[in-house]
XYZ file of C-alpha atoms in Angstrom:
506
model
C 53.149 23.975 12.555
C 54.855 22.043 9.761
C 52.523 20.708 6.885
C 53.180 17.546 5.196
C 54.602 18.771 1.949
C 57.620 19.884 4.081
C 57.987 16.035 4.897
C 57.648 16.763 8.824
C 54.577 14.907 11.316
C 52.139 17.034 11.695
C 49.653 17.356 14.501
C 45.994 18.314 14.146
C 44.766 20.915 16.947
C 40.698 20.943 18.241
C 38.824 20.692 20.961
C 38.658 17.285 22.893
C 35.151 16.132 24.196
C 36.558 14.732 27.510
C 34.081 12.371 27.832
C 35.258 9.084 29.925
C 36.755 6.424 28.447
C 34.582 4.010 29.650
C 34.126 1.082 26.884
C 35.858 -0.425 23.856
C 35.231 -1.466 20.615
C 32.601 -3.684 21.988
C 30.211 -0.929 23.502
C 30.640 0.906 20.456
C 29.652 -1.558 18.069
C 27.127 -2.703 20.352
C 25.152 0.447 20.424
C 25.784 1.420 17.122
C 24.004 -1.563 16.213
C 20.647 0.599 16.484
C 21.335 1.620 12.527
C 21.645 -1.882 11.553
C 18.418 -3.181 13.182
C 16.147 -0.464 11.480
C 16.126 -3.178 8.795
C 13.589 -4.751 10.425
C 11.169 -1.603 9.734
C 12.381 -1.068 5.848
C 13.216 -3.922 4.312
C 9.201 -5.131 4.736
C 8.079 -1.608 3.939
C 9.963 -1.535 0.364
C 9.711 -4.881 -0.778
C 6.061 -4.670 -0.682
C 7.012 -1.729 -3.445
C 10.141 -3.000 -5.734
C 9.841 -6.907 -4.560
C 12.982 -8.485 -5.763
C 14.367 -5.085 -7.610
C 14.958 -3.774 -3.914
C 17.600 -6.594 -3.138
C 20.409 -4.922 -6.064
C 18.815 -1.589 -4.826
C 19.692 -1.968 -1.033
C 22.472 -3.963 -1.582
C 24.289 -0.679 -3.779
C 23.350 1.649 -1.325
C 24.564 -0.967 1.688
C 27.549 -1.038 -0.096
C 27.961 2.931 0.344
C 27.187 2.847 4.075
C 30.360 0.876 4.536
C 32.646 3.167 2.706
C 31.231 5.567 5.528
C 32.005 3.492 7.829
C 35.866 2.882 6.860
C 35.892 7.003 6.342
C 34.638 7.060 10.011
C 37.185 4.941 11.269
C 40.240 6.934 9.922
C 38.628 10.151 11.388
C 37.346 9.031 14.547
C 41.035 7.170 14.855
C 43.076 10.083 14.280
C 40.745 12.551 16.050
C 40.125 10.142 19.336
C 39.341 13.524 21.234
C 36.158 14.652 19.493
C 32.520 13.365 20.668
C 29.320 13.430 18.871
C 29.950 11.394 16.040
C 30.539 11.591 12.498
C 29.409 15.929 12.380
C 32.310 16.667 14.943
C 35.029 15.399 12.434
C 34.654 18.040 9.422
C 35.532 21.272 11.918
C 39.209 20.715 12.079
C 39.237 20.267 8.020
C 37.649 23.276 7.251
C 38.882 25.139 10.090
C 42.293 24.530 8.277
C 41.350 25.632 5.541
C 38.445 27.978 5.552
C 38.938 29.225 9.040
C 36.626 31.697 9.334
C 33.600 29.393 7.168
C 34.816 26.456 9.537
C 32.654 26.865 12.947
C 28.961 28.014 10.458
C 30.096 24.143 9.052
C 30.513 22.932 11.995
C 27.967 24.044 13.986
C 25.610 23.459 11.183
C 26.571 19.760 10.152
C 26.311 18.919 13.921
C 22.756 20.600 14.052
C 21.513 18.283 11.160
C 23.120 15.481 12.502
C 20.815 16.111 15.624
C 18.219 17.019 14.086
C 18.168 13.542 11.988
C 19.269 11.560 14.842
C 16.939 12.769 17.863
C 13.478 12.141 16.025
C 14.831 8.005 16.010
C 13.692 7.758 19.753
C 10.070 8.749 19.293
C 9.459 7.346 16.213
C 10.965 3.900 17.386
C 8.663 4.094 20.618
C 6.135 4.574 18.325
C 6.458 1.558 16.223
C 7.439 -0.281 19.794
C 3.950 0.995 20.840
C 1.922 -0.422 17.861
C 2.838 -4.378 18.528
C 2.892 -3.732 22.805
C -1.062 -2.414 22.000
C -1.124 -5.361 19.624
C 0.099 -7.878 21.736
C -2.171 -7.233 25.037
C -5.248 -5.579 22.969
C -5.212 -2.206 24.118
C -7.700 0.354 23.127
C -6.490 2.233 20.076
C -9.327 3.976 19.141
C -8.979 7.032 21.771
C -6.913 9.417 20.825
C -6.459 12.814 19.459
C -5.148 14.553 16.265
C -2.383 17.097 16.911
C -1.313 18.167 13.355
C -2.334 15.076 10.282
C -2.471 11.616 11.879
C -4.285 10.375 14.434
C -1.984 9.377 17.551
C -4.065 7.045 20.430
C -3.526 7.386 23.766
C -1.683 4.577 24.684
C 0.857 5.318 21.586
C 1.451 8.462 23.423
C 1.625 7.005 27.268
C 4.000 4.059 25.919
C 6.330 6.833 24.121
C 6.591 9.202 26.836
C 7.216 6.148 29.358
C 9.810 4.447 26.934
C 11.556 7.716 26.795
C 11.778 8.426 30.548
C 12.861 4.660 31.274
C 15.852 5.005 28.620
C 16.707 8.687 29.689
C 17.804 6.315 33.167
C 20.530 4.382 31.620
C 21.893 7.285 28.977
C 22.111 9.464 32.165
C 24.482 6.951 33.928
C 27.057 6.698 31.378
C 28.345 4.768 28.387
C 29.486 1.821 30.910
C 26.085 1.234 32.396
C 24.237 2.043 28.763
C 26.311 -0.490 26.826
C 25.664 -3.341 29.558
C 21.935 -2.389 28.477
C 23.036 -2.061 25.275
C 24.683 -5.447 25.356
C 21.432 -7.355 26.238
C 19.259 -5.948 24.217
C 21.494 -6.036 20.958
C 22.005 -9.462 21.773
C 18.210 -10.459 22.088
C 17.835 -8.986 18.619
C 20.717 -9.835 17.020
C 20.237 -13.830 17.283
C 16.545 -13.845 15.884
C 17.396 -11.438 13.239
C 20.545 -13.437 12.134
C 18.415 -16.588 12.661
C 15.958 -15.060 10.236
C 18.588 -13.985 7.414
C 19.619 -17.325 6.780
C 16.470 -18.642 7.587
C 16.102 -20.710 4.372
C 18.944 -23.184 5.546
C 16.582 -24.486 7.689
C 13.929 -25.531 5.281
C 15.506 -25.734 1.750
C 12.258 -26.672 0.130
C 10.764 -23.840 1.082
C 13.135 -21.279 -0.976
C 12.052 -20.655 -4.508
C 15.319 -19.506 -5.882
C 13.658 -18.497 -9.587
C 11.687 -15.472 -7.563
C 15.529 -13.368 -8.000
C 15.910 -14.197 -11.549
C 16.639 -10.993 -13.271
C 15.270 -9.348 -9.964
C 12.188 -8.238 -11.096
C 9.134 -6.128 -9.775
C 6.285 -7.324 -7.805
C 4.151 -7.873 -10.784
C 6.995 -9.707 -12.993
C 8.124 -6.678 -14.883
C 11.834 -5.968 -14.954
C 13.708 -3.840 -13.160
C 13.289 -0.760 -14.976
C 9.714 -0.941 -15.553
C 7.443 1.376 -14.346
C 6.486 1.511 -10.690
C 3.277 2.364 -9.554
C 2.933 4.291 -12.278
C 5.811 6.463 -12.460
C 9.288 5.812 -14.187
C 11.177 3.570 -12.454
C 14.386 5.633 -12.404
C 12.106 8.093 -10.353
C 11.096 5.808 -8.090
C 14.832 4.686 -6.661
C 15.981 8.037 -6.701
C 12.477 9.382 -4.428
C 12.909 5.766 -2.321
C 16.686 6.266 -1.957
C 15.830 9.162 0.608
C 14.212 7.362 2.932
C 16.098 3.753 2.459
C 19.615 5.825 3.041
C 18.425 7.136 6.239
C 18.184 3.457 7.169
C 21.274 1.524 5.777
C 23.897 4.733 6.588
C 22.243 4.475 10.363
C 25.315 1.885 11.237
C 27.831 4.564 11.191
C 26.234 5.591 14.619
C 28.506 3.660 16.498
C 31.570 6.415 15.644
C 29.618 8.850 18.180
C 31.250 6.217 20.782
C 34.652 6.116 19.891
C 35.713 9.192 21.687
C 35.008 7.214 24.829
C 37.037 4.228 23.626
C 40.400 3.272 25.863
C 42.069 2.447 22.512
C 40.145 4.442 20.222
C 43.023 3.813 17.720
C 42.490 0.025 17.735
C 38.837 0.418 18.513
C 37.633 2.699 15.818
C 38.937 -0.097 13.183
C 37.507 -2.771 14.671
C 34.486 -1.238 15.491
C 33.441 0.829 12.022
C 34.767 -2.437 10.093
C 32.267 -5.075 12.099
C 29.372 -2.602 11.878
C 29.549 -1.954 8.269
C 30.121 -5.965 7.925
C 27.229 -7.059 9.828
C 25.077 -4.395 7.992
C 25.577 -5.375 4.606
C 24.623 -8.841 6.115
C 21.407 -8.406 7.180
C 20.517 -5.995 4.956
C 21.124 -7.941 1.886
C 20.368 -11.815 3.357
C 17.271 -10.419 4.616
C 15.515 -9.598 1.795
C 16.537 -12.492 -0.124
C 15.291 -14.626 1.973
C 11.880 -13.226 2.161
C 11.837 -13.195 -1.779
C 12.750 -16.716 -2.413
C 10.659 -17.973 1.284
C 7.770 -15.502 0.407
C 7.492 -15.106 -3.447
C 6.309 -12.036 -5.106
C 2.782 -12.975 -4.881
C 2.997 -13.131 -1.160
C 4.740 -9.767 -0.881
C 2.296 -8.295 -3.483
C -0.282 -8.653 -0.516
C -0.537 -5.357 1.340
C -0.989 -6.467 4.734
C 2.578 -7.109 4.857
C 3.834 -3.487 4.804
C 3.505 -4.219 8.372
C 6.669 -5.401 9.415
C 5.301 -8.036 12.211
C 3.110 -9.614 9.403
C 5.734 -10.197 7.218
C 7.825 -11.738 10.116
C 5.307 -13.544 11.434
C 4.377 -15.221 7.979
C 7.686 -15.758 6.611
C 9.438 -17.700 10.183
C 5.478 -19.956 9.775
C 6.849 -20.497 6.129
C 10.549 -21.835 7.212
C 8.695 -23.481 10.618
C 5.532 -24.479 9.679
C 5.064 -26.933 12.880
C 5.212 -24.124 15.126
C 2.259 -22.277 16.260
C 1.847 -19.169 14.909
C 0.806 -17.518 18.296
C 4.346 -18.391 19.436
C 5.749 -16.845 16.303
C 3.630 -13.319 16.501
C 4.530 -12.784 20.474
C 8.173 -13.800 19.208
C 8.674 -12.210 15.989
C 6.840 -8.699 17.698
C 9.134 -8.841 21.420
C 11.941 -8.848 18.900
C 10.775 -6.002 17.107
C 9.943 -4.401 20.429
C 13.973 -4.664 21.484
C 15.447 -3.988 18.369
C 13.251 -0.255 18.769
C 14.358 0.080 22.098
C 17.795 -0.493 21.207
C 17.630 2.200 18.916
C 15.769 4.879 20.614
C 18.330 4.222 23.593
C 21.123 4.856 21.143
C 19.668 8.073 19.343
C 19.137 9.625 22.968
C 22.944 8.904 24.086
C 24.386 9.559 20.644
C 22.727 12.777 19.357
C 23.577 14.503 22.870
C 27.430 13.679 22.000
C 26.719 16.496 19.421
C 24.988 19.424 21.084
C 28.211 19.040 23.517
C 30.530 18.947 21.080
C 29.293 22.088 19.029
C 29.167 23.826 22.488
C 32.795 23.385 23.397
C 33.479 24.308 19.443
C 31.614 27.363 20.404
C 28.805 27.392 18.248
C 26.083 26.243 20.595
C 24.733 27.728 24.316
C 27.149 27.239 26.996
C 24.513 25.772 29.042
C 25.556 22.643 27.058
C 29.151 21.726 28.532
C 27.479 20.530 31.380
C 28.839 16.597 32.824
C 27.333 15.133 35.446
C 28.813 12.641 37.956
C 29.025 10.219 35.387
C 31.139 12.129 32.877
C 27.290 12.663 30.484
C 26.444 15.559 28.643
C 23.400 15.521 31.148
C 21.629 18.796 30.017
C 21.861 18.018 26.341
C 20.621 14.437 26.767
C 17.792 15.720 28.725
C 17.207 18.212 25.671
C 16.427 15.051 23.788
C 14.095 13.455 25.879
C 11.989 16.988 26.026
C 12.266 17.501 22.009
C 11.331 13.320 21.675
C 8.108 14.317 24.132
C 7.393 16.797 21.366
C 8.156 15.051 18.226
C 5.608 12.038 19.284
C 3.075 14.142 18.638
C 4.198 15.140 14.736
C 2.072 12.003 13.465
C 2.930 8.694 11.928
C 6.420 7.114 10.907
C 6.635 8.008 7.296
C 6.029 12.156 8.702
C 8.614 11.515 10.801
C 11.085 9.961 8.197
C 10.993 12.650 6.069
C 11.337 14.979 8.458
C 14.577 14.142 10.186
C 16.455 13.031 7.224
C 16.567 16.518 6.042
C 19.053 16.593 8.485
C 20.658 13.039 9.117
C 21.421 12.872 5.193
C 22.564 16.004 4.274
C 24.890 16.079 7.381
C 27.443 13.824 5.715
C 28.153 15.899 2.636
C 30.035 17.959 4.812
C 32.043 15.353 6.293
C 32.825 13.455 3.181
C 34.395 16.914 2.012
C 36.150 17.335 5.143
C 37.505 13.616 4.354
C 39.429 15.090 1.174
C 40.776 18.541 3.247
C 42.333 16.435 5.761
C 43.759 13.863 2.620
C 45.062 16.425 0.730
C 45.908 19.515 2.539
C 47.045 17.363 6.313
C 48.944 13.860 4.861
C 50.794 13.627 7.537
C 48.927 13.698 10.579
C 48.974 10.655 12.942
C 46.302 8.345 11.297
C 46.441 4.949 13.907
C 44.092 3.281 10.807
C 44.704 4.521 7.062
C 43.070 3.674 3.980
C 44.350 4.361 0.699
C 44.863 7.264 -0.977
C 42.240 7.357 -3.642
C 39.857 6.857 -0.840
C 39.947 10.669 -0.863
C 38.277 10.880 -4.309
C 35.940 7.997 -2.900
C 34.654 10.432 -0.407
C 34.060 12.993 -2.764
C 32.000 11.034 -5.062
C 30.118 9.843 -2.658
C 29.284 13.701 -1.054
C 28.267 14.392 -4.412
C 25.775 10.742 -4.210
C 24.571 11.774 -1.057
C 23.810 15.180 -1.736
C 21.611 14.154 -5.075
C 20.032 11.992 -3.259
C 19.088 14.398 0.024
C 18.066 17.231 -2.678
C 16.822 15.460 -5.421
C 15.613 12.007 -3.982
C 14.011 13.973 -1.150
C 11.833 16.299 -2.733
C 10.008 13.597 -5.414
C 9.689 11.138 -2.588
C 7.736 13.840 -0.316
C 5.671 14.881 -3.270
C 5.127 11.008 -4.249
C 4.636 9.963 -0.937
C 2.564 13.444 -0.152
C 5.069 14.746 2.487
C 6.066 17.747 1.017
C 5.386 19.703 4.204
C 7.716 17.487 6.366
C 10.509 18.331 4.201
C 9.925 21.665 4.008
C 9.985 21.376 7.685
C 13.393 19.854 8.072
C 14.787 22.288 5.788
C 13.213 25.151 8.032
C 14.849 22.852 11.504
C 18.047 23.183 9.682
C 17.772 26.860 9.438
C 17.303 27.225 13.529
C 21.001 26.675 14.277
C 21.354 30.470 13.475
C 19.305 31.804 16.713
C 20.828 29.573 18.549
C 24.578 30.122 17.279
C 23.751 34.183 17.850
C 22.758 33.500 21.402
C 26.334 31.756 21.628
C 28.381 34.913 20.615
C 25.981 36.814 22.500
C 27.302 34.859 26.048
C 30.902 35.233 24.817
C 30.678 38.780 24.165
C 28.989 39.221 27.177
C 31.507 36.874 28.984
C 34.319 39.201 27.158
C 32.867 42.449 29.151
C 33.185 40.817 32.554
C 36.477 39.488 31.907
C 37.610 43.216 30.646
C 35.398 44.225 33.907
C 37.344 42.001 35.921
C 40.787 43.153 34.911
C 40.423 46.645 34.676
C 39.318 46.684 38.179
C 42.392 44.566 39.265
C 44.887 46.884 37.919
C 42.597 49.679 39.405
C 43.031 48.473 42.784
C-alpha cells in the first residue's frame, strides 16, 4: 500500500458494517436529533444555577459540539463502511499505527460509547414518566427503593412499556424507525423552535438588560462565587454533565453507514445537526432570561423543566389558558424523550456490532435479522435499559453514563490527527482544512479535562461520587468480555485445524 508522502491515493482497509442502506441524510439527521432535544431537560436545570452566566457557558461548549460534528463528517464520509457511530472511526487510525494497541482502543472507545449512550433510553422514559403521571394524576407514592432513590410504580411500568414499544420500530430497520423518527422529531421540533424565538411574538415582554454583562442569579458577575464555591469550579464540575448534553447531536453519524450517498450525506447531515444545535441551545436560554428574568429563574420550582415551559410560553401568551399550555408544553416534552430513547436503542446497538465484526466483542453479536438490524445487540439494550431504570433518579444516571459517552471521544479526536497526518491521501468525499487536525487535538485534550477533572468535583459537589466510580468500574468490563472473544476464536481456530487435518487424513 502506498502512503501519501510517496504522492500516490491511498486506500484505507477495515471492516464494513453491512448494514442496509436504507435512508439519507434526512433519516440521519432526523434521528440524530435526539442530542439536540435534551435541551429541553438542561437548559432549565442550569439556569436555575448560573442564570444568565450559562448562556456564554453553553454557547462555548455548543460551539465545540460542532467542531465534532464537522470531524464526524470527514470520518464517517471517508469510512462510509463502518456502523456504530463516532467509536467505530478511531480503529483504522490506530490500527495503522499502533497495530497491535489498535483493537484494546477500539473495542474500548466503542464500550464507553455504549455504555454512555444506552442509559439515554431509561432515563428519558423516566423523565417521560414524571409529566404522563403528572398529566392524568397517577399514584406516585407506591413504590420501592432499589439502591438511593425512590422509583414509583408507575415510573417503572411506563419505562419498561416505553422500552418494549420502541424496541418494535428499532427492530424493523432504519427505514421504518426514521418514518417514526420523522414524526416525532417533527412534533418537537416546531414547539421547540417556536419557543426559541419566542420573544418575537411579544416584544414587550423581553427584558433585554437581564444579559448585560451575563451575570449570576443573584446579580453578581460572572466569576463570582456560586453557591458557595469558586466559580471557576463550578463550570469546570457543570461542564461534565452540560457536555453530555450539547455533544449528544453528533449521534446522528451512527446513521451514516446506512446512507445511499454517505459521501454527500455525512456533510449535509453532521453540518445541519451541529447548526440546529447551536440554535436552540443558545436562543433558548436567552429567551428565558430576557422573558423570565433572574428573579423568576431564582425560584426553585423551575428546575423542573415543564414549570419553566409552562411559565415562560404564559409569559409570551398570556391570553391562553395555562391548562392548554401545561398538557402542551409536557406532550412535547413527552416526544422529544421518546425521540431520544428510540435513538439511543437503535444507535448504541450500531456499536456492540461493530466491535464484534472488529473482533473485540462475542460473536453472538453479528447477528442481522430480516431487516438487515443488529437484532441481538439491540435487544441487549432493551434488557440493560430494564435494569438501569432501577439505578434511581436522572442526575444518578447522568453521571453514570457519561463516564463513558465523554471520555469516548478522546480517542477519536486522536484518531482524527493519525488519519491527518500519517493517511493524507485517502479518499475524503468531504475535507476540512488542514489545521483542523490540531483542532482535534486540542479539543481531546478539552474533553478529557473535562471527563477527569470536571467529573470528579461535580460528583463530589453534586454528591455522586459513587456513580462515577461506577462508570469508571462499567468501563473496565470490556476486558471479560473481550477475553471471552479470543476465547471463541481460539476455540474456532481448533476446529478449523480439526477440520483440515481430518480432510487431508481422509
Amino acid at each position: 500500500m502506498t502512503h501519501a508522502k510517496f504522492g500516490a491515493i491511498d486506500v484505507l482497509e477495515y471492516e464494513q458494517g453491512n448494514l442496509q442502506s436504507g435512508t439519507n441524510w434526512w433519516g440521519a439527521f432526523v434521528i440524530g436529533l435526539a442530542g439536540t432535544i435534551l435541551v429541553t431537560g438542561a437548559a432549565p436545570a442550569f439556569l436555575t444555577v448560573f442564570g444568565a452566566s450559562y448562556i456564554p457557558f453553553i454557547t462555548f461548549f455548543t460551539l465545540t459540539g460542532v467542531i465534532l460534528c464537522l470531524l464526524l463528517a470527514e470520518l464517517s464520509a471517508m469510512m462510509p463502511g463502518r456502523t456504530g457511530g463516532s467509536p467505530s472511526y478511531a480503529y483504522p487510525a490506530y490500527k495503522n499505527r499502533w497495530p497491535r494497541l489498535a483493537p484494546h482502543v477500539n473495542g474500548v472507545t466503542a464500550w464507553m460509547y455504549w455504555v454512555g449512550w444506552m442509559p439515554v433510553a431509561p432515563l428519558n422514559m423516566i423523565l417521560a414518566s414524571f409529566y404522563i403521571t403528572h398529566l392524568f394524576g397517577l399514584d406516585t407514592t407506591s413504590g420501592i427503593t432499589p439502591v438511593s432513590t425512590f422509583i414509583p410504580y408507575w415510573t417503572l411500568a411506563i419505562t419498561a412499556v416505553g422500552l418494549l414499544v420502541l424496541s418494535i420500530p428499532a427492530y424493523l430497520g432504519i427505514r421504518f424507525g426514521t418514518s417514526m423518527a420523522t414524526i416525532l422529531a417533527v412534533l418537537s421540533m416546531i414547539p421547540l423552535t417556536f419557543l426559541s424565538i419566542g420573544f418575537v411574538f411579544n416584544l414587550d415582554a423581553a427584558n433585554w438588560s437581564e444579559l448585560a454583562g451575563f451575570p449570576q442569579l443573584d446579580g453578581t458577575s460572572f466569576f463570582s462565587e456560586i453557591n458557595g464555591y469558586p466559580a471557576w469550579m463550578m463550570y469546570v464540575a457543570y461542564a461534565f454533565p452540560l457536555l453530555w448534553t450539547v455533544i449528544a447531536y453528533e449521534a446522528a453519524a451512527c446513521y451514516i453507514g446506512e446512507c445511499k450517498n454517505p459521501g454527500r450525506d455525512a456533510k449535509i447531515a453532521m453540518t445541519l445537526e451541529g447548526g440546529y444545535g447551536v440554535f436552540v441551545y443558545t436562543m433558548l436560554p436567552i429567551s428565558f432570561v430576557v422573558v423570565l428574568g433572574a428573579q423568576a429563574i431564582s425560584d426553585p420550582a423551575l428546575v423542573d423543566p415543564k414549570t419553566m415551559f409552562v411559565t415562560f410560553a404564559s409569559n409570551i401568551f398570556p391570553g391562553v389558558a395555562g391548562v392548554v399550555m401545561e398538557w402542551l408544553m409536557a406532550i412535547m416534552l413527552i416526544i422529544a424523550l421518546v425521540l431520544s430513547a428510540l435513538n439511543s436503542l437503535m444507535g448504541c446497538s450500531r456499536s456492540l456490532y461493530q466491535m464484534s465484526l472488529d473482533g473485540q466483542f462475542p460473536r453472538f453479536y453479528q447477528h442481522l435479522n430480516k431487516n438487515h438490524v443488529p437484532d441481538r445487540a439491540m435487544m441487549t439494550n432493551v434488557a440493560a435499559s430494564l435494569g438501569i431504570a432501577f439505578m434511581g433518579g436522572a442526575i444518578e444516571i447522568y453521571s453514570f453514563s457519561n463516564v463513558g459517552y465523554l471520555g469516548s471521544f478522546v480517542p477519536v479526536l486522536i484518531a482524527y490527527y493519525l488519519l491527518r497526518n500519517d493517511r493524507p491521501n485517502v479518499r475524503r468525499p468531504f475535507k476540512l482544512p488542514e489545521y483542523f487536525k490540531y483542532i482535534a487535538l486540542m479539543l481531546a485534550a478539552l474533553y478529557f479535562f473535562v471527563w477527569l477533572i470536571g467529573g470528579v468535583i461535580y460528583s463530589y459537589i453534586g454528591g455522586q461520587a459513587i456513580y462515577y466510580f461506577l462508570g469508571i468500574a462499567a468501563t473496565f468490563l470490556y476486558l471479560p468480555l473481550y477475553w471471552y472473544r479470543k476465547w471463541e476464536d481460539r476455540r474456532a481456530g481448533f476446529s478449523e485445524a480439526a477440520t483440515a487435518a481430518s480432510t487431508s487424513g481422509s
